[in-house]
Coordinates of C-alpha atoms in Angstrom, one line a residue:
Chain A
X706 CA -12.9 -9.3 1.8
X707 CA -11.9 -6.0 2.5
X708 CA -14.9 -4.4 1.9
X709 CA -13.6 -2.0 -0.5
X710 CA -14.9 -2.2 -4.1
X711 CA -13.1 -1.3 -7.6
X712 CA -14.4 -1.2 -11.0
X713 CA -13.6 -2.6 -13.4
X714 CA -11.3 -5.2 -12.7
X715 CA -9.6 -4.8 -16.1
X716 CA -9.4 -1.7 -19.0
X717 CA -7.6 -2.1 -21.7
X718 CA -7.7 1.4 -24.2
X719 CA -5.7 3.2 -26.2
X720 CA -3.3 6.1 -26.2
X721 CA -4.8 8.9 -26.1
X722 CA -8.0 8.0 -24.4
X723 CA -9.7 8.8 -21.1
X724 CA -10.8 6.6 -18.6
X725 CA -12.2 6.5 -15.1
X726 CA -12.0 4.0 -12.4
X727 CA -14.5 4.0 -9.7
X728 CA -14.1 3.0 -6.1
X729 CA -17.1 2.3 -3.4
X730 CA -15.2 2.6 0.3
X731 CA -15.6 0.4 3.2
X732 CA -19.0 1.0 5.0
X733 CA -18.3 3.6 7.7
X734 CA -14.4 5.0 6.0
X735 CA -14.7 8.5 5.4
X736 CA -11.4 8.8 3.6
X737 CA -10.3 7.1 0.1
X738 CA -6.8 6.8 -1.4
X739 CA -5.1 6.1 -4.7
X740 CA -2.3 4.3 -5.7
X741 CA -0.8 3.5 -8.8
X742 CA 1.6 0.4 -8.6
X743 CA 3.7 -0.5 -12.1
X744 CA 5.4 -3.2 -13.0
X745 CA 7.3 -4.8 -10.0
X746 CA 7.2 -1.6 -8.0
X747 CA 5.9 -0.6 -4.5
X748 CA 2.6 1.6 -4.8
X749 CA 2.9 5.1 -5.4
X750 CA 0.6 7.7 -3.9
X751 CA -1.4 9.2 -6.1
X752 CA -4.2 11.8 -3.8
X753 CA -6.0 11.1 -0.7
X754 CA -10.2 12.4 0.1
X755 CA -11.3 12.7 3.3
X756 CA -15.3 13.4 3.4
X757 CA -15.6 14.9 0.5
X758 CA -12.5 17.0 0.2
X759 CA -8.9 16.6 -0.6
X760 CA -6.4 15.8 2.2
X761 CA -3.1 14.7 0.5
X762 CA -1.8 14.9 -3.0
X763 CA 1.5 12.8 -4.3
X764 CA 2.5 12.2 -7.6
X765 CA 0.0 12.6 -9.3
X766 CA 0.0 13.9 -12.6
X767 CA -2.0 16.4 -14.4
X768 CA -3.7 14.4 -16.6
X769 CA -5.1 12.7 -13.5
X770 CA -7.7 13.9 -11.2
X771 CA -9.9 13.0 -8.5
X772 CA -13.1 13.4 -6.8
X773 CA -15.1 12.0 -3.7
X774 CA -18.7 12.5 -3.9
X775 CA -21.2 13.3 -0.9
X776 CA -22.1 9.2 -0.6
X777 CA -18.4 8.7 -0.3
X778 CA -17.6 6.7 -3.9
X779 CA -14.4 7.9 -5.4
X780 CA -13.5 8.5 -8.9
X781 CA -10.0 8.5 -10.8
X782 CA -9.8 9.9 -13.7
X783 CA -7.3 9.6 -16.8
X784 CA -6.5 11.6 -19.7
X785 CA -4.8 11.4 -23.0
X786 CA -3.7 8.1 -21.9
X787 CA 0.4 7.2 -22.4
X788 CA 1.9 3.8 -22.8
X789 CA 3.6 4.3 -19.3
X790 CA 0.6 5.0 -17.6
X791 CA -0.3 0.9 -17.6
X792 CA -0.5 0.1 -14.2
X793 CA -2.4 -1.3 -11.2
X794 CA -4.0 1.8 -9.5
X795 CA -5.4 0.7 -6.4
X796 CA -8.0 2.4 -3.9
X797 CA -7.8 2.2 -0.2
X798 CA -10.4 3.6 2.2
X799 CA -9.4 4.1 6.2
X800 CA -12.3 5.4 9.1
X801 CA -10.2 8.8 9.7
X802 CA -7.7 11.0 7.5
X803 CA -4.9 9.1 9.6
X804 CA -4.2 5.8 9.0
X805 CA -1.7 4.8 10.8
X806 CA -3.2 4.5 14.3
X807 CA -6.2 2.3 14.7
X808 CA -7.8 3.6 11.5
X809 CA -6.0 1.1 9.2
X810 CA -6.0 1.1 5.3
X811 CA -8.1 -1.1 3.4
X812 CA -7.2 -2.1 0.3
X813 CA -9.2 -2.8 -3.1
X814 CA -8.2 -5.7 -5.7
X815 CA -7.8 -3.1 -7.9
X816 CA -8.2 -2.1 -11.8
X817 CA -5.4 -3.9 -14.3
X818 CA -5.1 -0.7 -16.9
X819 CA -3.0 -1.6 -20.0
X820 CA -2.7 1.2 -22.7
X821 CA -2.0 0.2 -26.2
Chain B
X1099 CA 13.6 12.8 0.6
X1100 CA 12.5 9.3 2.8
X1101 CA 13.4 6.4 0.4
X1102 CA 12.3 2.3 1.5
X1103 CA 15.0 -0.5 0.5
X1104 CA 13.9 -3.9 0.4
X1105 CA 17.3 -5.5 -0.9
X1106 CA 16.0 -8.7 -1.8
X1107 CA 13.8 -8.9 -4.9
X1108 CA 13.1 -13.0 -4.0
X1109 CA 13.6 -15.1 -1.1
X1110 CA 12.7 -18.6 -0.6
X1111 CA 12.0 -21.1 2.4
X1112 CA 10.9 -24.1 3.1
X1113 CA 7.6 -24.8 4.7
X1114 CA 7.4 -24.5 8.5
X1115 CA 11.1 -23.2 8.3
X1116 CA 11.4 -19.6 9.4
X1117 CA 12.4 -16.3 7.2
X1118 CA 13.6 -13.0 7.3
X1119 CA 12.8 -10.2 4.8
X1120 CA 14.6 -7.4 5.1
X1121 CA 13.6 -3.8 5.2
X1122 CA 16.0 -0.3 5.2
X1123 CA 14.7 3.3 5.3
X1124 CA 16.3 6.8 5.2
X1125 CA 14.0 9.7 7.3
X1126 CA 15.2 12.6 9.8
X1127 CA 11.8 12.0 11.4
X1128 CA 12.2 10.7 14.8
X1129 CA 8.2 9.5 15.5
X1130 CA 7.0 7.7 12.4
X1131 CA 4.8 4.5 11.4
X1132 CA 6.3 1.3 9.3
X1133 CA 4.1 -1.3 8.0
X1134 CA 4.5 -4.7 6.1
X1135 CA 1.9 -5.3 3.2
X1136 CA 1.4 -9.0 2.0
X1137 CA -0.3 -9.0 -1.4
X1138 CA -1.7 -12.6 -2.8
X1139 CA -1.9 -13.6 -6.4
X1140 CA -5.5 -11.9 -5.8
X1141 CA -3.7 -8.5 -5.2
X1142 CA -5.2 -7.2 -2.6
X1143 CA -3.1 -5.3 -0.2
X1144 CA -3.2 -6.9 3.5
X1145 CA -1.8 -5.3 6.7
X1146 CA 0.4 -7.6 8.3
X1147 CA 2.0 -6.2 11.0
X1148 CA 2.5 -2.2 11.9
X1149 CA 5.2 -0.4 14.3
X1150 CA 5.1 3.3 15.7
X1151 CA 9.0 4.1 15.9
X1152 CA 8.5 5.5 18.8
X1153 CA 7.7 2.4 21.1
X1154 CA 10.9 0.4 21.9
X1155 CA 8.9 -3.0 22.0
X1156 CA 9.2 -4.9 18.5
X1157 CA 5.2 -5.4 16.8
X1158 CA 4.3 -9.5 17.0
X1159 CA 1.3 -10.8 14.9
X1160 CA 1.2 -14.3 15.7
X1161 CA 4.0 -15.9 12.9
X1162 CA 5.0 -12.4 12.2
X1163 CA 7.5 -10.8 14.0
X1164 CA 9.7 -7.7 13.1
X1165 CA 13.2 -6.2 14.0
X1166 CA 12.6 -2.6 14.4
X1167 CA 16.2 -1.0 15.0
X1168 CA 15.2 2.4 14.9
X1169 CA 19.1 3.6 15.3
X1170 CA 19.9 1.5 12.0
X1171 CA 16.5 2.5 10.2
X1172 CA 16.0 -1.3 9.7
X1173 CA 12.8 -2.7 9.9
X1174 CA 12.5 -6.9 9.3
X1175 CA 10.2 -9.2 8.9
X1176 CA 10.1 -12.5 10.4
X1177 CA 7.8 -15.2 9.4
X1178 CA 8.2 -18.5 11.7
X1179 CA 6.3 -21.4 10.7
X1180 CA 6.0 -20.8 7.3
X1181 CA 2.8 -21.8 5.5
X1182 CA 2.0 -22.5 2.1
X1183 CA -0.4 -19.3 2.1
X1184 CA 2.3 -17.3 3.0
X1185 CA 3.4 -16.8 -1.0
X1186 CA 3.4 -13.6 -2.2
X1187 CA 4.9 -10.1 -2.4
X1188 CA 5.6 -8.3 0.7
X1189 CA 6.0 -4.7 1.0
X1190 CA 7.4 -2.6 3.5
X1191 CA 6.0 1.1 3.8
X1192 CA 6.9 4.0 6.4
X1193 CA 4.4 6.5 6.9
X1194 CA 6.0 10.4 6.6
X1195 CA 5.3 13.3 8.6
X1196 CA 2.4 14.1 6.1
X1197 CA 0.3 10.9 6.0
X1198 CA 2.1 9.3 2.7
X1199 CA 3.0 5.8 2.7
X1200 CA 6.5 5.8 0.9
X1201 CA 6.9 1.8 -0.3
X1202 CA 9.8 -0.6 -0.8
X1203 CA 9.8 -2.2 -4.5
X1204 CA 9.1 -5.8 -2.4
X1205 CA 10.2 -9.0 -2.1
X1206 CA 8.5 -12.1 -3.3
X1207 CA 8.1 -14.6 -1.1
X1208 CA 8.1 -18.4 -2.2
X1209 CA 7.3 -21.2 0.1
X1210 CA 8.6 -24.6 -0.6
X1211 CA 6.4 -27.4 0.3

């Protein structure tokens, strides 16, 4: 168990629609990330938090946003909703805003969108 | 722009054989990170193994090796002993300059018993 939490597990909505999927970080992570994995793909970055505040944006589209509130739970949020937008998105949560030294990612199970 | 190849959608083994998955990346960056991911059928993402291209020594996790050759921005991963819970889709990511993980489309790993 990483210790990071998703929810929900699985959404299934229409074109169209707006949704938002919630992440709770690993006790003591400051930073959150999103990901967005499709079908047989690697994970695409999506927009990083760190304490509150954005740190990194990728690809992420305008009809996505984000936001880290003060107890450190993350929200994604989706709008008008395409068929391509079906997807794992996945939320990771590190100690620091840099990863890659002995502040390692920790993933979520993440939430199964499908649009129909 | 930094790119990940993994050039083998599927590979297969037998159990307690060993494997090698294969990992190529493109970057004019000379200090940089490069991880391998595992994820399960649960689909959690799990670190298994992380180099900093700047130390010569290749990264060992006890069954998981890799061959970092930094000159040929290659970056394998070798799994001796396989077990039957290694199955699943590995991922190799490099880490750019500014904190993104850039990842390979993975390879799926199937161990036969």
């Amino acid at each position: 168990d990483s210790g990071v939490t998703q929810t929900p597990k699985h959404l299934i909505t229409a074109t169209g629609q707006r949704v938002t999927l919630r992440c709770s970080p690993r006790s003591g992570d400051l930073s959150v990330y999103w990901y967005q994995q499709s079908l047989d793909q690697g994970l695409q970055f999506l927009i990083q938090y760190y304490n509150g505040e954005e740190r990194a944006k990728g690809n992420i589209l305008e009809r996505f946003s984000a936001q880290q509130f003060p107890d450190l739970h993350s929200e994604l949020n989706l709008s008008s909703l395409e068929l391509g937008d079906s997807a794992l998105y996945f939320c990771a949560s590190s100690e620091g805003w840099d990863y890659a030294g002995d502040s390692p990612l920790h993933f979520g199970n993440g939430t199964r969108l499908t649009v129909t | 722009a930094q790119t990940v190849t993994q050039s083998q959608p599927e590979m297969s083994v037998q159990e307690a054989e060993t494997v090698t998955l294969s990992c190529t990346y493109d970057t004019s960056e000379s200090d940089y990170y490069l991880f391998w991911y595992k994820q399960p059928p649960s689909r959690q993402m799990i670190l298994v193994i992380r180099q900093e291209a700047y130390k010569q020594q290749n990264a060992t996790e006890n069954r998981f090796s890799v061959n970092f050759q930094k000159a040929a921005k290659s970056f394998s991963l070798k799994i001796s002993d396989s077990q039957l819970g290694d199955a699943a889709m590995y991922f190799c990511a490099y880490r750019s300059p500014d904190y993104q993980l850039i990842w390979g489309a993975g390879t799926k790993l199937i161990i036969k018993p």
